[in-house]
Amino acid sequence: MGRIIQTTLQFCLLLIISSSTIQAQQLAKEWPEETVHLTSNSQTFLAGEKLLYSCVLTNNNETSYLSKVLYVELFDETNTSIFKHKLQVANGKANSDYFIPTSLSTGHYKLVAYTMLSQYNAKQPFAEKDVYVINTFKTYNKPERSTATIAYDSVVKGSKTSVVSIETSTSTLNKRDELTINVMPKKDDILFASLSVREDLPIKVNEDTNADNIQPITNYNAIPELRGEIISGTVSGPSGNLQDVNVSLSMPGEDFINLQAITNTSGKFYFVLNAPYKSQNAVVSINEASFPNASINLDDKAFKFKNQLNYNTVAVSETVNSWLLQKSIDLQIENAFYEAKKDTILEPKFSDKFYEPLGETFVLDEYTRFGTVRETFIEVINLAGFRKTDDGYNLLVYNYDNEDETVSQSEEPPLILIDGFKQYNTKALINLDPYTIENITIVPEQYRRGSQIYNGVVSVVTKEKDFYPNTLDASAKEITLQALEYDKSYFTPNYKENSEKNIPDFRAQLFWKPSIPLKPTTFKVVTADKTGRYEINVSGLLKNGEPFENVIYVEVQEK
């Protein structure tokens, strides 16, 4: 059923992209209620620790396969975003982490997760978790009045459920021992579960009731990201919004991306980024020669509910001082060996250039070098050439007919790119230092990009892959696009290898699996150098939307 809904909504999305804003708002009323659920490895963190989180999307009590992009943000009590992660959703799930820096003050924070579609959900437009941070590296001034107190509490806080059982090979271990954990689901209606093994914190947050009172936003009209990340906006002129304007999104670089769109009857344009990319500057532009007084306005994708979040004023009790001192020492030792314990980043495969495998590539180091780009085209590039005009040069691509071995040329311009940056004339190209060029690819045939048909493609790649124009057109919009968070394989020590035996191990988080199989599964966990009580926590979500949690403990002792 979820797959059918996804296909139907993608059809609706195509209607919206080609329709007016009024039609889009009418269709938006029919969006299904996508809900985001969020779990994390703890509620309270010290500066220097890592916040780990995992999310699952649901629709009608089933995994949602609708949205392809999830956003996770941490807000402070001034509603300032501390970080914003953008995650690719795979099979309705996504996860990542955040290192709590020493720049954060002791206080109450809100971790929220949402999609563009979930914010239409009047009942639960986003998921949230209270996060309390204690920073022992910054001066802390205890407030005169507080609504939350962090105090020492060594009482075991275990939680039991009949949904899932946890069995361990032993309840008492030595330092650097291997622990076997068996997780066995007991019900068939589990939708999602995660596993965390970490040091049990002997503290408790005593909070006043300070629930958020979230009110729906009536004028919300963002487009759900059903195929990938959407960047949208409007092109307008002195007399109103402009239709049929070709808009380009250029993301220059080694793995460049160039997308084309055309404005609809309301002057709206939409780009769908459905391939991974690296964080970088990008430019949205139009041909100012054709639309001299036009302007581009990009749509705002900021989280719409941040002003409705409520926060506690936090006091830290003196009862935790001795524990905090020892904990801070442990953290400093552990973080000093960060390079030896880094998580493995699983970098995605970036897409090939959109025109590949078409075209012929000329690697200029394989030819005699010439002093100008124009000479290079005359002597080396036999598939295209410059033609002198009254105000400069045009670039023409020659079209070959292999059947009768004839060549023709069209007065229609080709798509010209320098490191992926679209050029609307030849000025930048003809003035480029040819010794900085690595290769030139020519596609000598008509090429459709978006709704535009070009007489071929001319793609110039520089050696540094960093071309950027000295000045941008007045209408162009420069934006910084944040890359998707990469998947990770989290570090686990291997004490069978001599290289790790002499490295101190003061990990508080022994193990984290953001999504575990919903069948009997065995996990291996290695303890650290710190004695004490450790929490094994399996938490997740049932198909009826109810959360569940099962917590047991093991003790690590001196040998």
XYZ file of C-alpha atoms in Angstrom:
559
model
C 0.000 0.000 0.000
C 2.830 2.408 0.892
C 4.402 1.959 -2.551
C 1.061 2.739 -4.260
C 0.678 5.919 -2.206
C 4.240 6.911 -3.097
C 3.575 6.522 -6.842
C 0.320 8.494 -6.584
C 1.987 11.308 -4.683
C 4.846 11.504 -7.159
C 2.229 12.037 -9.869
C 0.679 14.799 -7.731
C 4.123 16.321 -7.341
C 4.519 16.533 -11.103
C 1.134 18.267 -11.280
C 2.219 20.787 -8.657
C 5.513 21.556 -10.369
C 3.654 22.355 -13.577
C 0.730 24.127 -11.920
C 0.040 27.444 -10.292
C 0.552 28.165 -6.609
C -3.217 28.097 -5.946
C -3.504 24.632 -7.480
C -0.487 23.519 -5.463
C -2.111 24.619 -2.204
C -5.312 22.784 -3.113
C -3.424 19.563 -3.844
C -1.391 19.998 -0.665
C -4.544 19.556 1.419
C -4.596 15.938 0.302
C -1.094 15.018 1.513
C -1.081 11.954 3.802
C 0.033 12.335 7.418
C 3.666 11.368 7.465
C 5.002 11.137 11.034
C 8.629 11.261 12.166
C 9.764 9.281 15.210
C 13.076 10.056 16.909
C 15.231 8.150 19.385
C 18.653 9.001 20.823
C 21.329 7.381 22.954
C 20.719 9.638 25.977
C 18.935 12.705 27.290
C 21.908 14.265 29.099
C 25.356 14.887 27.636
C 28.615 16.466 28.678
C 30.498 18.682 26.254
C 32.872 16.333 24.460
C 30.356 13.487 24.144
C 28.557 12.331 21.028
C 24.792 12.571 20.576
C 23.615 9.623 18.485
C 20.137 9.581 16.987
C 17.948 7.478 14.748
C 14.644 8.220 12.992
C 11.867 6.286 11.309
C 9.038 7.693 9.169
C 5.527 6.261 9.337
C 2.253 6.622 7.472
C -0.898 4.881 8.673
C 1.122 2.847 11.191
C 3.400 1.470 8.504
C 6.867 2.486 7.405
C 6.602 5.545 5.156
C 8.448 5.389 1.841
C 7.314 8.889 0.860
C 9.923 11.483 1.831
C 13.488 10.995 0.637
C 15.067 13.739 2.775
C 14.946 14.186 6.559
C 16.106 17.227 8.528
C 17.395 17.088 12.104
C 18.199 20.241 14.097
C 19.301 21.120 17.600
C 17.907 24.404 18.951
C 18.940 26.346 22.031
C 16.658 28.366 24.303
C 16.913 31.392 21.988
C 15.622 29.211 19.109
C 19.014 29.423 17.429
C 19.877 26.378 15.358
C 23.072 24.793 16.726
C 23.320 22.288 13.897
C 21.172 21.196 10.997
C 21.645 17.796 9.426
C 20.222 16.758 6.100
C 19.829 12.990 5.754
C 18.878 10.681 2.933
C 15.979 8.452 3.937
C 16.399 4.789 2.986
C 13.502 2.397 3.572
C 11.865 4.952 5.838
C 14.892 5.273 8.160
C 17.828 7.627 8.720
C 20.437 8.221 11.416
C 23.503 10.271 12.250
C 25.355 11.860 15.175
C 26.640 15.152 16.558
C 29.724 15.815 18.689
C 28.772 18.175 21.542
C 31.359 20.986 21.305
C 32.811 22.938 24.214
C 31.241 26.093 22.763
C 27.764 25.055 23.951
C 26.608 26.393 27.289
C 25.084 24.308 30.043
C 21.355 24.282 29.429
C 18.255 22.839 27.818
C 18.166 22.149 24.075
C 15.602 20.689 21.688
C 16.459 18.015 19.131
C 13.837 18.032 16.367
C 13.394 15.895 13.256
C 11.049 16.633 10.362
C 10.429 16.324 6.647
C 8.816 18.831 4.330
C 5.800 16.489 4.246
C 5.561 15.833 7.999
C 5.065 19.533 8.705
C 1.610 19.207 7.098
C 0.702 16.761 9.883
C -1.503 18.767 12.260
C -1.208 16.161 15.026
C 2.578 15.740 14.995
C 4.411 17.908 12.464
C 7.819 16.923 13.847
C 9.529 14.697 16.398
C 11.420 16.170 19.337
C 13.668 15.143 22.206
C 14.757 17.157 25.228
C 18.541 17.380 25.390
C 20.397 18.631 28.469
C 24.037 19.670 28.115
C 26.540 20.140 30.942
C 29.681 21.986 29.907
C 32.458 21.693 32.490
C 34.783 23.752 30.273
C 32.722 26.968 30.478
C 31.887 29.079 33.499
C 28.483 28.130 34.850
C 26.342 30.625 36.740
C 23.544 28.939 38.626
C 20.217 30.711 37.909
C 18.242 32.238 40.766
C 15.179 30.349 39.626
C 15.173 27.103 37.667
C 12.537 24.828 36.145
C 14.863 21.826 35.767
C 17.567 20.518 38.088
C 20.292 18.028 37.179
C 21.134 16.130 40.359
C 23.021 13.018 41.452
C 20.887 9.865 41.433
C 22.449 6.397 41.472
C 19.144 4.509 41.634
C 18.808 1.859 38.921
C 16.321 3.149 36.370
C 15.667 -0.028 34.366
C 12.627 -0.462 32.143
C 10.906 -3.690 31.127
C 8.615 -4.559 28.258
C 7.082 -7.727 26.874
C 7.791 -6.547 23.324
C 11.445 -7.600 23.217
C 13.774 -9.538 25.499
C 17.496 -9.011 26.101
C 19.867 -11.740 27.251
C 23.585 -11.371 27.940
C 26.382 -13.926 28.218
C 27.096 -12.629 31.720
C 26.019 -9.853 34.066
C 29.546 -9.135 35.351
C 32.559 -8.475 33.164
C 36.137 -7.318 33.377
C 37.680 -4.413 31.548
C 38.135 -5.004 27.810
C 36.000 -8.134 27.901
C 33.678 -9.202 25.094
C 29.985 -9.231 25.943
C 27.458 -11.210 23.918
C 23.986 -9.679 23.710
C 21.005 -11.566 22.311
C 18.000 -9.438 21.335
C 14.788 -11.370 20.698
C 11.576 -9.685 19.529
C 8.496 -11.170 21.176
C 5.818 -9.571 19.006
C 5.173 -9.288 15.282
C 4.012 -5.682 15.383
C 7.413 -4.068 15.952
C 8.095 -1.429 13.321
C 11.540 -0.266 14.350
C 14.157 -0.781 17.090
C 17.636 0.481 17.998
C 20.289 -0.794 20.411
C 22.478 1.334 22.680
C 25.068 0.160 25.212
C 26.534 2.967 27.303
C 27.691 3.943 30.746
C 24.762 4.409 33.105
C 24.624 8.042 34.157
C 24.170 8.468 37.942
C 22.197 11.658 37.396
C 18.582 12.611 36.968
C 16.840 15.631 35.449
C 13.987 16.831 37.624
C 11.788 18.864 35.278
C 8.767 21.047 35.743
C 5.947 20.377 33.311
C 6.816 22.531 30.328
C 5.231 20.813 27.341
C 5.255 22.423 23.927
C 1.845 23.539 22.697
C 2.253 23.107 18.969
C -0.249 24.895 16.755
C -0.583 24.027 13.036
C 0.728 26.552 10.523
C -2.063 27.426 8.115
C 0.026 29.024 5.339
C 2.554 26.213 5.016
C 2.892 25.204 1.344
C 6.264 23.493 0.937
C 6.567 20.756 -1.674
C 7.148 17.282 -0.199
C 10.508 15.846 -1.224
C 9.277 12.568 -2.690
C 12.084 12.110 -5.234
C 14.920 14.015 -3.582
C 15.882 17.396 -2.177
C 13.929 20.264 -3.743
C 15.288 23.747 -4.356
C 12.585 26.084 -5.579
C 11.851 29.732 -6.142
C 10.259 32.376 -8.309
C 11.491 34.536 -11.187
C 9.839 37.929 -11.347
C 10.114 41.085 -13.409
C 8.909 44.680 -13.032
C 5.375 43.707 -14.080
C 5.053 40.420 -12.188
C 6.192 36.820 -12.205
C 7.724 35.532 -15.431
C 6.706 32.361 -17.262
C 8.917 30.147 -19.472
C 12.222 31.413 -18.109
C 15.065 28.899 -18.267
C 16.716 28.695 -14.834
C 20.028 26.990 -14.132
C 21.431 25.529 -10.917
C 25.218 25.277 -11.142
C 27.208 23.382 -8.532
C 30.792 23.632 -9.800
C 33.564 21.311 -8.694
C 35.094 17.909 -9.363
C 31.739 16.110 -9.138
C 29.781 19.023 -10.549
C 26.031 19.106 -10.953
C 24.136 21.272 -13.400
C 20.343 21.262 -13.490
C 17.914 23.137 -15.708
C 14.308 24.138 -15.005
C 11.708 26.358 -16.593
C 9.262 28.599 -14.760
C 5.578 27.708 -14.799
C 2.585 30.029 -15.183
C 3.221 31.435 -11.687
C 6.903 32.046 -12.323
C 7.846 29.083 -10.102
C 10.777 26.759 -10.766
C 11.843 23.523 -9.072
C 15.104 21.597 -9.013
C 15.182 18.031 -7.679
C 18.552 16.879 -6.349
C 18.350 13.104 -6.160
C 22.081 12.328 -6.238
C 24.669 12.845 -3.474
C 26.901 15.909 -3.603
C 29.537 17.578 -1.474
C 28.826 20.761 0.498
C 29.661 23.740 -1.648
C 28.521 27.029 -3.038
C 25.996 26.897 -5.835
C 24.450 29.528 -8.078
C 20.907 29.832 -9.392
C 20.935 31.970 -12.524
C 19.077 33.055 -15.641
C 20.171 34.643 -18.888
C 20.090 38.346 -18.028
C 20.504 39.283 -21.670
C 17.024 37.878 -22.306
C 15.501 39.060 -18.996
C 17.468 42.205 -18.061
C 15.339 43.350 -15.106
C 14.356 39.982 -13.672
C 15.059 38.823 -10.136
C 15.229 35.378 -8.513
C 13.659 34.710 -5.124
C 14.380 31.363 -3.463
C 11.825 29.646 -1.240
C 12.546 29.418 2.479
C 12.929 25.868 3.825
C 13.515 26.806 7.471
C 11.838 24.822 10.247
C 8.462 26.485 10.763
C 7.747 25.568 14.395
C 10.854 26.700 16.268
C 9.107 29.656 17.905
C 6.631 27.263 19.544
C 9.309 25.330 21.463
C 9.505 25.777 25.231
C 12.632 25.451 27.349
C 13.547 24.899 30.989
C 15.959 27.050 32.941
C 18.556 24.557 34.111
C 20.311 24.336 37.470
C 23.115 21.847 38.100
C 23.170 20.550 41.671
C 26.425 20.488 43.629
C 25.726 16.807 44.270
C 27.119 15.962 40.816
C 30.402 17.895 41.165
C 32.688 14.980 42.025
C 31.161 12.804 39.318
C 31.486 15.621 36.779
C 35.166 16.087 37.622
C 36.004 12.435 37.002
C 33.779 12.308 33.923
C 35.532 15.345 32.429
C 38.929 13.722 32.939
C 37.720 10.539 31.226
C 36.386 12.536 28.281
C 39.604 14.476 27.805
C 41.634 11.254 27.763
C 39.238 9.593 25.349
C 39.091 12.546 22.960
C 42.887 12.879 22.987
C 42.970 9.598 21.047
C 40.227 10.592 18.607
C 42.393 9.962 15.530
C 42.978 6.352 16.593
C 39.264 5.732 17.172
C 37.565 7.524 14.315
C 34.344 6.134 12.907
C 34.491 4.923 9.311
C 32.672 7.284 6.946
C 30.878 5.428 4.154
C 31.182 7.986 1.371
C 28.588 7.504 -1.372
C 29.387 7.056 -5.022
C 28.952 10.376 -6.757
C 27.139 10.436 -10.078
C 28.874 10.569 -13.412
C 28.615 13.797 -15.351
C 25.130 14.025 -16.810
C 26.256 13.837 -20.463
C 28.454 10.758 -20.019
C 29.087 8.432 -21.855
C 28.179 10.684 -24.790
C 30.723 12.934 -26.413
C 34.444 12.973 -27.070
C 36.901 14.178 -24.454
C 40.110 15.983 -25.418
C 42.788 15.760 -22.700
C 44.911 18.799 -23.515
C 48.173 17.452 -22.064
C 48.077 14.858 -24.845
C 48.318 17.629 -27.461
C 50.551 20.573 -28.180
C 49.541 23.435 -25.902
C 48.498 26.769 -27.435
C 48.479 30.226 -25.921
C 44.739 30.956 -26.121
C 41.510 28.997 -25.854
C 40.543 30.114 -29.363
C 43.778 28.692 -30.807
C 43.220 25.492 -28.833
C 39.827 25.025 -30.461
C 41.270 25.732 -33.925
C 44.189 23.300 -33.587
C 42.860 20.582 -31.247
C 39.069 20.622 -30.857
C 37.737 19.561 -34.247
C 34.133 19.243 -33.092
C 33.495 22.914 -32.258
C 34.838 26.374 -33.037
C 34.457 30.094 -32.374
C 32.854 32.502 -34.823
C 33.553 36.240 -34.656
C 30.542 38.516 -34.080
C 30.107 42.242 -33.596
C 30.283 41.944 -29.802
C 32.668 39.013 -29.348
C 32.542 35.346 -30.315
C 29.900 32.663 -30.621
C 30.737 29.018 -30.044
C 29.370 26.523 -32.562
C 29.280 22.742 -32.295
C 29.697 20.807 -35.524
C 27.175 18.038 -36.113
C 28.562 15.026 -37.950
C 26.423 12.666 -40.021
C 28.206 9.323 -39.944
C 26.098 7.834 -42.757
C 27.118 10.267 -45.529
C 30.221 11.605 -43.738
C 29.033 15.190 -43.876
C 29.345 17.917 -41.296
C 26.920 20.707 -40.537
C 26.729 23.482 -38.011
C 23.786 25.129 -36.329
C 23.440 28.731 -35.279
C 21.712 27.528 -32.099
C 24.021 27.769 -29.090
C 25.368 24.752 -27.222
C 25.273 24.270 -23.457
C 28.600 25.675 -22.257
C 29.959 24.595 -18.862
C 33.190 25.399 -17.041
C 33.609 22.982 -14.117
C 29.837 22.615 -14.228
C 29.157 26.355 -14.136
C 26.738 27.312 -16.901
C 27.935 30.074 -19.233
C 25.435 32.264 -21.058
C 28.105 33.633 -23.446
C 31.701 32.819 -24.383
C 33.480 35.656 -22.520
C 34.693 33.627 -19.545
C 35.701 30.673 -21.720
C 37.636 32.622 -24.334
C 39.525 34.532 -21.618
C 40.375 31.375 -19.655
C 44.056 30.492 -19.386
C 44.319 27.339 -21.565
C 47.142 25.987 -19.393
C 44.656 25.685 -16.507
C 42.370 23.407 -18.569
C 42.583 19.658 -18.029
C 40.108 18.486 -20.652
C 37.287 19.572 -22.950
C 34.342 17.323 -23.786
C 32.175 17.943 -26.851
C 28.790 16.302 -27.387
C 28.268 16.984 -31.130
C 24.514 16.460 -31.295
C 21.343 18.037 -30.028
C 21.023 17.599 -26.275
C 17.952 18.091 -24.098
C 18.590 19.378 -20.590
C 15.397 19.920 -18.651
C 12.985 21.568 -21.066
C 15.764 23.227 -23.068
C 17.252 21.795 -26.259
C 20.865 22.762 -26.955
C 22.925 22.269 -30.074
C 25.415 20.071 -28.286
C 27.411 20.350 -25.064
C 30.808 21.951 -24.467
C 32.134 21.006 -21.034
C 35.463 22.431 -19.908
C 37.128 20.928 -16.831
C 40.017 22.783 -15.236
C 42.920 21.113 -13.467
C 41.829 22.456 -10.086
C 38.088 21.923 -10.706
C 37.437 25.225 -8.939
C 36.302 27.683 -11.599
C 34.125 30.460 -10.235
C 33.302 33.733 -12.027
C 34.855 36.918 -10.695
C 31.448 38.586 -10.717
C 27.923 37.216 -10.888
C 24.965 38.727 -12.719
C 22.818 40.959 -10.522
C 19.901 38.510 -10.653
C 21.964 35.425 -9.753
C 21.520 33.909 -6.305
C 24.501 32.357 -4.558
C 23.574 29.677 -2.036
C 25.504 27.235 0.130
C 24.192 23.718 -0.212
C 24.883 21.454 2.739
C 25.638 17.885 1.755
C 23.707 14.930 3.048
C 25.201 13.349 6.155
C 27.220 10.299 5.206
C 26.482 6.895 6.700
C 29.025 5.625 9.223
C 30.367 2.420 10.651
C 30.907 3.212 14.323
C 34.231 2.376 15.931
C 34.639 -0.805 17.973
C 38.076 -1.700 19.380
C 39.756 -4.954 18.490
C 42.024 -5.949 21.352
C 43.225 -8.978 19.458
C 45.274 -6.510 17.425
C 48.443 -5.348 19.205
C 48.111 -1.856 17.663
C 45.144 -0.999 19.924
C 46.220 -2.631 23.179
C 48.219 0.334 24.466
C 45.581 2.992 23.705
C 43.518 4.119 26.740
C 39.834 3.264 26.412
C 37.412 5.507 28.287
C 34.442 5.131 25.962
C 31.114 5.896 27.596
C 29.226 4.651 24.533
C 30.284 1.031 24.046
C 27.921 0.210 21.187
C 25.287 1.840 18.996
C 23.138 0.229 16.329
C 20.616 2.765 15.014
C 18.400 0.096 13.431
C 18.483 -3.564 14.384
C 16.908 -6.549 12.579
C 13.406 -7.412 13.777
C 14.390 -11.026 14.426
C 16.573 -12.795 17.015
C 20.025 -11.257 16.626
C 23.338 -11.570 18.441
C 25.647 -8.602 19.006
C 29.228 -8.505 20.280
C 30.267 -5.589 22.501
C 33.717 -4.819 23.916
C 33.917 -3.145 27.337
C 36.277 -0.258 28.107
C 38.783 0.607 30.847
C 36.198 2.166 33.134
C 34.430 0.152 35.806
C 30.813 0.656 36.773
C 27.298 -0.027 35.592
C 26.430 -0.059 31.897
C 22.975 0.220 30.362
C 21.770 -2.009 27.524
C 18.810 -0.266 25.933
C 16.571 -1.567 23.168
C 13.983 1.049 22.235
C 11.717 1.430 19.282
C 8.237 1.774 17.880
C 5.223 -0.507 17.493
C 2.991 -0.395 14.427
C 0.251 1.291 16.462
C 2.598 4.237 17.055
C 3.384 3.343 20.672
C 7.037 3.566 21.728
C 8.650 0.773 23.748
C 11.850 0.377 25.729
C 13.653 -2.466 27.463
C 16.679 -1.701 29.654
C 18.950 -4.089 31.545
C 22.370 -3.569 33.149
C 25.764 -5.232 33.372
C 28.663 -4.425 35.694
C 32.267 -3.894 34.630
C 34.718 -4.535 37.444
C 38.445 -4.667 38.113
C 40.091 -7.956 37.225
